CSV table of N, CA and C in Angstrom, one decimal:
chain,number,residue,atom,x,y,z
V,2,MET,N,2.6,25.8,-13.2
V,2,MET,CA,1.6,24.4,-13.8
V,2,MET,C,2.0,23.7,-13.2
V,3,PRO,N,1.1,23.2,-12.8
V,3,PRO,CA,1.1,21.5,-11.5
V,3,PRO,C,1.2,20.4,-13.0
V,4,GLY,N,2.2,19.3,-12.1
V,4,GLY,CA,2.6,18.4,-13.1
V,4,GLY,C,2.7,17.2,-12.7
V,5,VAL,N,3.1,16.0,-13.3
V,5,VAL,CA,3.3,14.8,-12.2
V,5,VAL,C,5.0,14.5,-12.5
V,6,TYR,N,4.8,14.0,-11.0
V,6,TYR,CA,7.0,13.9,-11.0
V,6,TYR,C,6.5,12.4,-10.2
V,7,LEU,N,7.6,11.1,-10.8
V,7,LEU,CA,7.4,10.4,-9.7
V,7,LEU,C,8.9,10.5,-9.6
V,8,VAL,N,9.1,10.0,-8.1
V,8,VAL,CA,10.2,10.3,-7.4
V,8,VAL,C,10.6,9.2,-6.9
V,9,ARG,N,11.6,8.7,-7.0
V,9,ARG,CA,12.3,7.2,-5.9
V,9,ARG,C,12.4,7.9,-4.4
V,10,ASP,N,12.0,6.8,-3.7
V,10,ASP,CA,11.7,6.9,-2.6
V,10,ASP,C,13.2,6.2,-2.0
V,11,ASP,N,13.9,6.4,-0.7
V,11,ASP,CA,15.1,6.2,0.0
V,11,ASP,C,15.6,4.5,-0.5
V,12,ASP,N,14.6,3.5,-0.7
V,12,ASP,CA,15.2,2.2,-0.8
V,12,ASP,C,14.8,1.8,-2.3
V,13,PHE,N,14.7,2.9,-3.0
V,13,PHE,CA,15.0,2.8,-4.6
V,13,PHE,C,14.2,1.5,-5.4
V,14,ARG,N,12.9,1.4,-4.4
V,14,ARG,CA,11.8,0.6,-4.9
V,14,ARG,C,10.5,1.2,-5.2
V,15,LEU,N,10.4,2.0,-4.5
V,15,LEU,CA,9.1,2.1,-4.7
V,15,LEU,C,9.0,4.0,-4.9
V,16,PHE,N,7.8,4.0,-5.8
V,16,PHE,CA,7.9,5.5,-6.2
V,16,PHE,C,6.9,6.8,-5.4
V,17,THR,N,7.0,7.8,-5.1
V,17,THR,CA,6.0,8.4,-4.2
V,17,THR,C,5.5,9.7,-5.3
V,18,LEU,N,4.4,9.9,-5.5
V,18,LEU,CA,3.7,10.6,-6.2
V,18,LEU,C,3.8,11.9,-5.9
V,19,VAL,N,4.4,12.9,-6.7
V,19,VAL,CA,4.4,14.7,-6.2
V,19,VAL,C,3.8,15.0,-7.0
V,20,ALA,N,2.7,16.2,-6.6
V,20,ALA,CA,2.1,17.2,-7.1
V,20,ALA,C,1.3,16.3,-8.2
V,21,MET,N,0.5,15.7,-8.2
V,21,MET,CA,-1.1,15.1,-8.9
V,21,MET,C,-1.9,16.2,-9.7
V,22,ALA,N,-1.5,16.5,-11.2
V,22,ALA,CA,-2.7,17.4,-11.2
V,22,ALA,C,-3.9,16.6,-12.1
V,23,THR,N,-3.6,15.6,-13.1
V,23,THR,CA,-4.6,14.7,-13.8
V,23,THR,C,-4.5,13.5,-14.0
V,24,VAL,N,-5.6,12.3,-13.8
V,24,VAL,CA,-5.3,11.0,-14.3
V,24,VAL,C,-4.2,11.0,-15.7
V,25,THR,N,-4.7,11.9,-16.5
V,25,THR,CA,-4.6,12.1,-17.6
V,25,THR,C,-2.6,11.5,-17.2
V,26,GLU,N,-2.0,12.9,-16.6
V,26,GLU,CA,-0.5,12.7,-16.4
V,26,GLU,C,-0.2,12.3,-15.9
V,27,LEU,N,-0.8,11.9,-14.7
V,27,LEU,CA,-0.3,10.5,-14.5
V,27,LEU,C,0.0,9.4,-14.9
V,28,LYS,N,-0.7,9.2,-16.0
V,28,LYS,CA,-0.9,7.7,-17.0
V,28,LYS,C,0.5,8.1,-17.9
V,29,SER,N,0.4,9.1,-18.1
V,29,SER,CA,2.0,9.9,-19.2
V,29,SER,C,3.1,9.2,-18.8
V,30,ALA,N,3.1,9.9,-17.3
V,30,ALA,CA,4.3,9.8,-16.7
V,30,ALA,C,4.3,8.6,-16.1
V,31,LEU,N,3.6,7.6,-15.8
V,31,LEU,CA,4.0,6.2,-15.2
V,31,LEU,C,4.0,4.7,-16.7
V,32,ARG,N,3.3,5.4,-17.8
V,32,ARG,CA,4.0,4.9,-18.7
V,32,ARG,C,5.5,5.3,-19.5
V,33,ASP,N,6.0,6.3,-19.6
V,33,ASP,CA,7.1,7.4,-19.7
V,33,ASP,C,8.4,6.8,-18.5
V,34,THR,N,7.9,6.8,-17.3
V,34,THR,CA,8.7,5.8,-16.8
V,34,THR,C,8.9,3.8,-16.8
V,35,LEU,N,7.8,3.5,-17.1
V,35,LEU,CA,7.7,2.5,-17.7
V,35,LEU,C,8.2,2.2,-19.1
V,36,GLU,N,8.5,2.6,-19.9
V,36,GLU,CA,9.3,2.5,-21.1
V,36,GLU,C,10.6,2.8,-20.9
V,37,SER,N,11.0,4.0,-19.7
V,37,SER,CA,12.3,4.3,-19.9
V,37,SER,C,13.2,3.1,-19.1
V,38,GLN,N,12.5,2.4,-18.2
V,38,GLN,CA,13.1,1.4,-17.4
V,38,GLN,C,13.1,-0.2,-17.7
V,39,GLY,N,12.5,0.1,-19.5
V,39,GLY,CA,11.9,-1.4,-20.2
V,39,GLY,C,11.1,-2.3,-19.2
V,40,VAL,N,10.6,-1.4,-18.7
V,40,VAL,CA,9.5,-2.9,-17.7
V,40,VAL,C,7.9,-3.2,-18.8
V,41,LEU,N,8.4,-2.0,-19.3
V,41,LEU,CA,6.7,-1.9,-20.4
V,41,LEU,C,6.7,-3.1,-21.7
V,42,ASN,N,7.6,-2.6,-21.9
V,42,ASN,CA,7.8,-4.0,-23.0
V,42,ASN,C,7.8,-5.5,-22.5
V,43,GLN,N,8.3,-5.9,-21.1
V,43,GLN,CA,8.1,-7.0,-20.9
V,43,GLN,C,7.0,-7.4,-20.4
V,44,LEU,N,6.1,-6.1,-19.3
V,44,LEU,CA,5.1,-6.4,-19.3
V,44,LEU,C,4.1,-6.9,-20.6
V,45,LYS,N,4.1,-6.6,-22.0
V,45,LYS,CA,3.6,-6.7,-22.8
V,45,LYS,C,3.9,-7.8,-23.2
V,46,ALA,N,5.2,-8.6,-23.3
V,46,ALA,CA,5.6,-9.8,-23.9
V,46,ALA,C,5.4,-10.8,-23.1
V,47,ARG,N,5.2,-10.7,-21.6
V,47,ARG,CA,4.7,-11.9,-20.7
V,47,ARG,C,3.2,-11.8,-20.8
V,48,ILE,N,2.7,-10.6,-21.1
V,48,ILE,CA,1.1,-10.8,-21.4
V,48,ILE,C,0.6,-11.3,-22.7
V,49,ARG,N,1.4,-11.0,-23.7
V,49,ARG,CA,1.1,-12.0,-24.8
V,49,ARG,C,1.4,-13.6,-24.6
V,50,ALA,N,2.2,-13.8,-23.9
V,50,ALA,CA,2.7,-15.5,-23.5
V,50,ALA,C,1.5,-15.9,-22.8
V,51,GLU,N,1.5,-15.1,-22.2
V,51,GLU,CA,0.1,-15.8,-20.8
V,51,GLU,C,-1.0,-15.7,-21.6
V,52,VAL,N,-1.5,-14.8,-22.6
V,52,VAL,CA,-2.5,-15.3,-23.2
V,52,VAL,C,-2.3,-16.3,-24.7
V,53,PHE,N,-1.5,-16.2,-24.8
V,53,PHE,CA,-1.0,-18.1,-25.8
V,53,PHE,C,-1.1,-19.0,-25.1
V,54,SER,N,-0.8,-19.0,-23.6
V,54,SER,CA,-0.7,-20.3,-23.2
V,54,SER,C,-2.6,-20.7,-22.5
V,55,ALA,N,-3.4,-19.6,-22.4
V,55,ALA,CA,-4.1,-20.1,-21.8
V,55,ALA,C,-5.2,-20.4,-23.0
V,56,LEU,N,-4.9,-20.2,-24.6
V,56,LEU,CA,-5.5,-20.1,-25.2
V,56,LEU,C,-5.5,-21.2,-26.0
V,57,ASP,N,-4.1,-21.9,-25.7
V,57,ASP,CA,-3.3,-23.3,-26.4
V,57,ASP,C,-4.2,-24.5,-25.9
V,58,ASP,N,-4.9,-24.9,-27.0
V,58,ASP,CA,-5.1,-26.5,-26.6
V,58,ASP,C,-4.4,-27.4,-26.1
V,59,GLN,N,-4.6,-27.9,-25.3
V,59,GLN,CA,-3.3,-29.2,-24.1
V,59,GLN,C,-4.2,-30.1,-24.9
V,60,ARG,N,-5.1,-30.7,-25.5
V,60,ARG,CA,-6.1,-31.8,-25.4
V,60,ARG,C,-5.6,-32.2,-27.1
V,61,GLU,N,-5.1,-31.0,-28.1
V,61,GLU,CA,-5.1,-31.3,-29.3
V,61,GLU,C,-3.5,-31.8,-29.6
V,62,PRO,N,-3.0,-32.7,-30.2
V,62,PRO,CA,-2.2,-33.4,-30.3
V,62,PRO,C,-1.1,-33.0,-31.2
V,63,ARG,N,-0.1,-32.7,-30.8
V,63,ARG,CA,0.9,-31.8,-31.9
V,63,ARG,C,1.7,-33.0,-32.4
V,64,PRO,N,1.6,-32.5,-34.0
V,64,PRO,CA,2.3,-33.2,-34.4
V,64,PRO,C,3.8,-33.9,-34.3
V,65,PRO,N,4.4,-35.1,-34.1
V,65,PRO,CA,5.6,-35.4,-33.5
V,65,PRO,C,6.6,-34.4,-34.0
V,66,LEU,N,7.7,-34.2,-33.2
V,66,LEU,CA,9.0,-33.3,-33.9
V,66,LEU,C,9.7,-33.7,-34.3
V,67,SER,N,10.0,-33.6,-35.7
V,67,SER,CA,11.4,-33.8,-36.4
V,67,SER,C,12.6,-33.5,-35.4
V,68,HIS,N,13.8,-34.6,-36.5
V,68,HIS,CA,14.8,-34.3,-35.9
V,68,HIS,C,15.5,-33.1,-36.1
V,69,GLU,N,15.2,-32.6,-37.7
V,69,GLU,CA,15.2,-31.0,-38.0
V,69,GLU,C,14.3,-30.2,-37.3
V,70,ASN,N,13.5,-30.2,-37.3
V,70,ASN,CA,13.0,-29.5,-36.3
V,70,ASN,C,13.5,-28.8,-34.9
V,71,LEU,N,14.1,-30.4,-34.3
V,71,LEU,CA,14.2,-30.0,-33.0
V,71,LEU,C,15.5,-29.2,-32.9
V,72,LEU,N,16.0,-29.1,-34.2
V,72,LEU,CA,17.5,-28.5,-34.6
V,72,LEU,C,17.3,-27.5,-34.7
V,73,ILE,N,16.8,-27.0,-35.4
V,73,ILE,CA,16.2,-25.2,-36.1
V,73,ILE,C,15.4,-25.0,-35.1
V,74,ASN,N,14.5,-25.2,-34.2
V,74,ASN,CA,14.0,-25.0,-33.2
V,74,ASN,C,15.1,-24.5,-32.2
V,75,GLU,N,16.0,-25.0,-31.7
V,75,GLU,CA,17.1,-24.9,-30.8
V,75,GLU,C,17.8,-23.7,-31.1
V,76,LEU,N,18.5,-23.9,-32.5
V,76,LEU,CA,19.0,-22.5,-32.7
V,76,LEU,C,18.5,-21.1,-32.8
V,77,ILE,N,17.1,-21.2,-32.9
V,77,ILE,CA,16.1,-20.2,-32.9
V,77,ILE,C,15.8,-19.4,-31.4
V,78,ARG,N,15.9,-20.8,-30.9
V,78,ARG,CA,15.7,-20.6,-29.0
V,78,ARG,C,17.3,-20.3,-28.6
V,79,GLU,N,18.3,-20.8,-28.7
V,79,GLU,CA,19.8,-20.2,-28.3
V,79,GLU,C,19.3,-18.4,-28.9
V,80,TYR,N,19.2,-18.2,-30.1
V,80,TYR,CA,19.2,-16.9,-30.8
V,80,TYR,C,18.5,-15.9,-29.9
V,81,LEU,N,17.2,-16.3,-29.5
V,81,LEU,CA,16.2,-16.0,-28.9
V,81,LEU,C,16.6,-15.3,-27.6
V,82,GLU,N,17.2,-16.9,-27.0
V,82,GLU,CA,17.7,-16.4,-25.6
V,82,GLU,C,19.0,-15.1,-25.3
V,83,PHE,N,20.0,-15.7,-26.2
V,83,PHE,CA,21.0,-14.8,-26.6
V,83,PHE,C,20.5,-13.1,-26.8
V,84,ASN,N,19.6,-13.2,-27.0
V,84,ASN,CA,19.4,-11.6,-27.4
V,84,ASN,C,18.2,-11.0,-26.4
V,85,LYS,N,18.1,-11.9,-25.3
V,85,LYS,CA,17.3,-11.5,-24.4
V,85,LYS,C,15.6,-11.6,-24.7
V,86,TYR,N,15.3,-12.4,-25.5
V,86,TYR,CA,13.9,-12.4,-25.8
V,86,TYR,C,12.9,-13.6,-25.5
V,87,ARG,N,13.5,-13.3,-23.9
V,87,ARG,CA,12.7,-14.8,-23.0
V,87,ARG,C,11.3,-15.2,-23.4
V,88,HIS,N,10.7,-13.9,-23.3
V,88,HIS,CA,8.8,-14.5,-23.4
V,88,HIS,C,9.3,-15.4,-24.6
V,89,THR,N,9.7,-14.9,-25.6
V,89,THR,CA,9.5,-15.3,-27.7
V,89,THR,C,10.0,-16.6,-27.2
V,90,ALA,N,11.1,-16.9,-26.6
V,90,ALA,CA,11.8,-18.1,-26.2
V,90,ALA,C,10.6,-19.1,-25.5
V,91,SER,N,9.9,-18.8,-24.7
V,91,SER,CA,9.2,-19.4,-23.9
V,91,SER,C,7.5,-20.1,-24.7
V,92,VAL,N,7.4,-19.0,-25.5
V,92,VAL,CA,6.2,-19.4,-26.5
V,92,VAL,C,6.5,-20.4,-27.2
V,93,LEU,N,8.0,-20.0,-27.9
V,93,LEU,CA,8.2,-20.9,-29.2
V,93,LEU,C,8.4,-22.3,-28.6
V,94,ALA,N,9.2,-22.5,-27.3
V,94,ALA,CA,9.3,-23.7,-26.3
V,94,ALA,C,7.6,-24.2,-26.4
V,95,ALA,N,7.0,-23.8,-25.8
V,95,ALA,CA,5.9,-24.4,-25.5
V,95,ALA,C,4.8,-24.3,-26.9
V,96,GLU,N,5.0,-23.9,-27.9
V,96,GLU,CA,4.3,-24.2,-28.9
V,96,GLU,C,4.5,-25.1,-29.9
V,97,SER,N,6.0,-25.4,-29.9
V,97,SER,CA,6.6,-26.4,-30.8
V,97,SER,C,6.8,-27.9,-30.1
V,98,GLY,N,6.6,-27.8,-28.9
V,98,GLY,CA,6.7,-28.9,-27.9
V,98,GLY,C,8.3,-29.2,-27.9
V,99,GLN,N,9.4,-28.1,-28.1
V,99,GLN,CA,10.7,-28.4,-27.7
V,99,GLN,C,10.7,-28.4,-26.6
V,100,PRO,N,11.9,-29.8,-26.1
V,100,PRO,CA,12.1,-30.0,-24.6
V,100,PRO,C,12.5,-28.7,-23.7
V,101,GLU,N,12.0,-28.5,-22.2
V,101,GLU,CA,12.1,-27.4,-21.5
V,101,GLU,C,13.6,-27.0,-21.3
V,102,VAL,N,14.6,-28.5,-21.3
V,102,VAL,CA,15.7,-28.1,-21.4
V,102,VAL,C,16.3,-27.8,-22.5
V,103,PRO,N,17.3,-26.8,-22.4
V,103,PRO,CA,18.0,-26.7,-24.0
V,103,PRO,C,19.0,-27.9,-24.2
V,104,LEU,N,19.1,-28.3,-25.7
V,104,LEU,CA,19.8,-29.3,-26.2
V,104,LEU,C,21.2,-28.6,-25.7
V,105,ASP,N,21.9,-29.8,-25.6
V,105,ASP,CA,23.5,-29.2,-24.9
V,105,ASP,C,24.2,-28.6,-26.6
V,106,ARG,N,25.1,-27.5,-26.7
V,106,ARG,CA,25.5,-26.5,-27.4
V,106,ARG,C,26.5,-27.6,-28.5
V,107,GLN,N,27.4,-28.2,-27.9
V,107,GLN,CA,28.4,-29.1,-28.5
V,107,GLN,C,27.8,-29.9,-29.1
V,108,PHE,N,26.3,-31.2,-28.5
V,108,PHE,CA,25.5,-32.0,-29.6
V,108,PHE,C,25.0,-31.2,-30.2
V,109,LEU,N,24.6,-30.2,-30.8
V,109,LEU,CA,23.9,-29.2,-31.8
V,109,LEU,C,24.9,-29.0,-32.7
V,110,ALA,N,26.2,-28.5,-31.8
V,110,ALA,CA,27.6,-28.3,-33.1
V,110,ALA,C,27.6,-29.5,-33.5
V,111,ASN,N,27.7,-30.5,-33.1
V,111,ASN,CA,28.0,-32.3,-33.9
V,111,ASN,C,26.9,-32.7,-34.7
V,112,GLU,N,25.8,-32.0,-34.1
V,112,GLU,CA,24.7,-33.0,-35.0
V,112,GLU,C,24.5,-31.9,-36.4
V,113,LEU,N,24.9,-30.6,-36.5
V,113,LEU,CA,24.7,-29.4,-37.5
V,113,LEU,C,26.4,-29.9,-38.5
V,114,ARG,N,27.5,-30.7,-37.8
V,114,ARG,CA,28.8,-30.6,-38.4
V,114,ARG,C,29.3,-29.3,-37.9
V,115,VAL,N,29.3,-28.8,-37.5
V,115,VAL,CA,30.1,-27.5,-37.4
V,115,VAL,C,31.1,-27.5,-36.0
V,116,ALA,N,32.2,-26.8,-36.8
V,116,ALA,CA,33.4,-26.7,-36.1
V,116,ALA,C,33.7,-25.2,-35.4
V,117,GLU,N,33.9,-25.1,-33.9
V,117,GLU,CA,33.8,-24.0,-33.4
V,117,GLU,C,35.4,-23.7,-33.0
V,118,ASP,N,35.5,-21.9,-32.6
V,118,ASP,CA,36.7,-21.4,-31.9
V,118,ASP,C,36.4,-21.1,-31.1
V,119,SER,N,37.2,-20.1,-30.1
V,119,SER,CA,36.5,-19.9,-28.4
V,119,SER,C,36.2,-18.5,-28.7
V,120,SER,N,36.2,-18.2,-30.1
V,120,SER,CA,35.7,-16.8,-30.2
V,120,SER,C,33.9,-17.0,-31.1
V,121,SER,N,33.8,-17.9,-31.3
V,121,SER,CA,32.7,-18.2,-31.8
V,121,SER,C,31.3,-19.1,-31.1
V,122,LYS,N,31.8,-19.3,-29.8
V,122,LYS,CA,31.4,-19.8,-28.7
V,122,LYS,C,30.7,-18.8,-28.1
V,123,SER,N,31.1,-17.4,-28.3
V,123,SER,CA,30.2,-16.6,-27.8
V,123,SER,C,29.3,-15.8,-28.0
V,124,VAL,N,28.8,-16.3,-29.4
V,124,VAL,CA,27.6,-15.9,-29.9
V,124,VAL,C,26.7,-17.1,-30.7
V,125,PRO,N,25.5,-17.0,-30.5
V,125,PRO,CA,24.6,-18.2,-31.0
V,125,PRO,C,25.4,-19.1,-32.0
V,126,LEU,N,25.0,-20.3,-32.4
V,126,LEU,CA,25.2,-21.0,-33.8
V,126,LEU,C,24.9,-20.3,-34.9
V,127,LEU,N,23.2,-19.4,-34.6
V,127,LEU,CA,23.2,-19.1,-36.1
V,127,LEU,C,23.6,-18.3,-36.4
V,128,TYR,N,24.1,-17.3,-35.6
V,128,TYR,CA,24.8,-15.8,-36.5
V,128,TYR,C,26.1,-16.7,-36.9
V,129,GLY,N,27.1,-18.1,-36.4
V,129,GLY,CA,27.8,-18.7,-37.3
V,129,GLY,C,27.5,-18.8,-38.6
V,130,LEU,N,26.4,-19.7,-38.4
V,130,LEU,CA,26.1,-20.2,-39.8
V,130,LEU,C,25.6,-19.1,-41.1
V,131,VAL,N,24.8,-18.0,-40.1
V,131,VAL,CA,24.6,-17.1,-41.4
V,131,VAL,C,25.8,-16.3,-41.9
V,132,SER,N,26.8,-16.4,-40.9
V,132,SER,CA,28.2,-15.5,-41.3
V,132,SER,C,28.9,-16.2,-42.7
V,133,HIS,N,28.9,-17.8,-42.5
V,133,HIS,CA,29.6,-18.9,-43.3
V,133,HIS,C,28.8,-18.4,-44.5
V,134,PHE,N,27.4,-18.6,-44.5
V,134,PHE,CA,26.9,-18.2,-45.8
V,134,PHE,C,27.0,-17.0,-46.6
V,135,VAL,N,27.0,-16.1,-45.4
V,135,VAL,CA,26.9,-14.5,-46.0
V,135,VAL,C,28.4,-14.2,-46.3
V,136,ASN,N,28.9,-14.4,-45.9
V,136,ASN,CA,31.0,-14.2,-46.1
V,136,ASN,C,31.8,-15.3,-47.3
V,137,SER,N,31.2,-16.5,-47.4
V,137,SER,CA,31.9,-17.7,-47.9
V,137,SER,C,31.6,-16.9,-49.7
V,138,GLY,N,33.1,-16.6,-49.7
V,138,GLY,CA,33.4,-16.3,-51.2
V,138,GLY,C,34.5,-17.3,-52.1
V,139,ASP,N,34.1,-18.8,-51.6
V,139,ASP,CA,34.8,-20.0,-52.2
V,139,ASP,C,34.7,-20.5,-53.8
V,140,GLY,N,33.7,-19.6,-54.4
V,140,GLY,CA,33.3,-19.8,-55.8
V,140,GLY,C,32.9,-20.9,-56.0
V,141,VAL,N,32.5,-21.5,-55.4
V,141,VAL,CA,31.6,-23.3,-55.6
V,141,VAL,C,30.8,-22.9,-55.9
V,142,GLY,N,29.8,-21.6,-55.8
V,142,GLY,CA,28.4,-21.7,-56.3
V,142,GLY,C,27.3,-21.8,-55.0
V,143,LYS,N,26.2,-21.8,-55.3
V,143,LYS,CA,25.0,-21.4,-54.7
V,143,LYS,C,24.9,-23.3,-54.0
V,144,VAL,N,24.2,-23.5,-52.7
V,144,VAL,CA,24.2,-24.3,-52.1
V,144,VAL,C,22.9,-24.7,-52.4
V,145,PHE,N,22.9,-25.8,-52.9
V,145,PHE,CA,21.6,-26.5,-53.3
V,145,PHE,C,20.9,-26.8,-51.9
V,146,LEU,N,19.7,-26.7,-52.2
V,146,LEU,CA,18.8,-27.1,-51.0
V,146,LEU,C,17.4,-27.9,-51.0
V,147,ARG,N,17.1,-28.9,-51.0
V,147,ARG,CA,16.0,-29.8,-51.3
V,147,ARG,C,15.4,-29.8,-49.8
V,148,SER,N,14.1,-30.1,-49.8
V,148,SER,CA,13.1,-30.7,-48.7
V,148,SER,C,14.1,-31.4,-47.6
V,149,SER,N,13.4,-31.0,-46.2
V,149,SER,CA,14.2,-31.3,-45.2
V,149,SER,C,12.9,-32.4,-44.4
V,150,SER,N,11.8,-31.8,-45.0
V,150,SER,CA,10.6,-32.2,-44.4
V,150,SER,C,9.8,-33.8,-44.7
V,151,MET,N,10.8,-34.3,-46.1
V,151,MET,CA,10.7,-35.6,-46.1
V,151,MET,C,11.0,-36.5,-45.1
V,152,PRO,N,9.9,-37.8,-45.1
V,152,PRO,CA,10.7,-38.6,-44.3
V,152,PRO,C,11.9,-39.7,-44.7
V,153,GLY,N,12.8,-39.7,-43.5
V,153,GLY,CA,14.0,-39.9,-44.0
V,153,GLY,C,15.3,-38.8,-44.5
V,154,SER,N,14.8,-37.9,-44.3
V,154,SER,CA,15.6,-36.8,-44.9
V,154,SER,C,17.0,-36.0,-43.6
V,155,THR,N,18.1,-36.2,-44.2
V,155,THR,CA,18.9,-35.9,-43.2
V,155,THR,C,19.7,-34.4,-43.5
V,156,ILE,N,20.0,-34.2,-42.2
V,156,ILE,CA,21.3,-32.9,-42.3
V,156,ILE,C,22.6,-33.0,-42.8
V,157,GLY,N,22.9,-31.6,-43.8
V,157,GLY,CA,24.0,-31.8,-44.1
V,157,GLY,C,24.2,-32.5,-45.5
V,158,ASN,N,23.5,-33.0,-46.1
V,158,ASN,CA,23.3,-33.4,-47.6
V,158,ASN,C,22.8,-32.6,-48.9
V,159,ASN,N,23.7,-31.7,-48.4
V,159,ASN,CA,23.1,-30.0,-49.5
V,159,ASN,C,23.9,-30.4,-51.1
V,160,LYS,N,24.5,-31.2,-51.5
V,160,LYS,CA,24.7,-31.9,-52.9
V,160,LYS,C,24.0,-31.4,-53.7
V,161,ALA,N,24.6,-30.1,-54.7
V,161,ALA,CA,23.4,-30.3,-56.1
V,161,ALA,C,23.3,-31.4,-57.0
V,162,PRO,N,21.9,-31.2,-57.4
V,162,PRO,CA,21.7,-32.8,-58.0
V,162,PRO,C,22.5,-32.6,-59.5
V,163,ALA,N,22.3,-33.8,-60.3
V,163,ALA,CA,23.4,-34.2,-60.9
V,163,ALA,C,22.7,-33.6,-61.9
V,164,PRO,N,23.2,-33.2,-63.3
V,164,PRO,CA,22.8,-31.9,-64.2
V,164,PRO,C,21.9,-33.4,-65.2
V,165,ASP,N,20.4,-32.4,-65.8
V,165,ASP,CA,19.7,-33.3,-66.5
V,165,ASP,C,20.7,-33.4,-68.5
V,166,THR,N,20.4,-34.9,-68.6
V,166,THR,CA,21.6,-35.2,-69.4
V,166,THR,C,20.3,-35.8,-70.5
């Protein structure tokens, strides 16, 4: 039974089609090859990023990027790039107005009042923050969160409100 086989040639860059039976088999073999090499998902992500870029209306001004949003976006970008979600990170940067050059990690850690050791520097800050809250068994109770979108709010002021009297 004839089939479709993709065989790499001598320089390992080009493919040679051997014994092509049908266009459907060719499409299937090509899809399988691109998926197995991880290329298909990269192409899909790149297409989504390009479509977003083409549809993005640059004439409509974005609201100013608050300090909190700048820090949050940077935590997310560091996480995305660490996990090799580069196209998602590029869409985040384009859509949010985040500076193209990532913030310095030490600056980010200082702004969040985070102290790091050598092992924590090998993973994104977001992992450490989540791990801290998931694994903290200090018995203090829950952290009180309040709106950070209010003008003049600051990061790190998470004290519980005084009880009603």
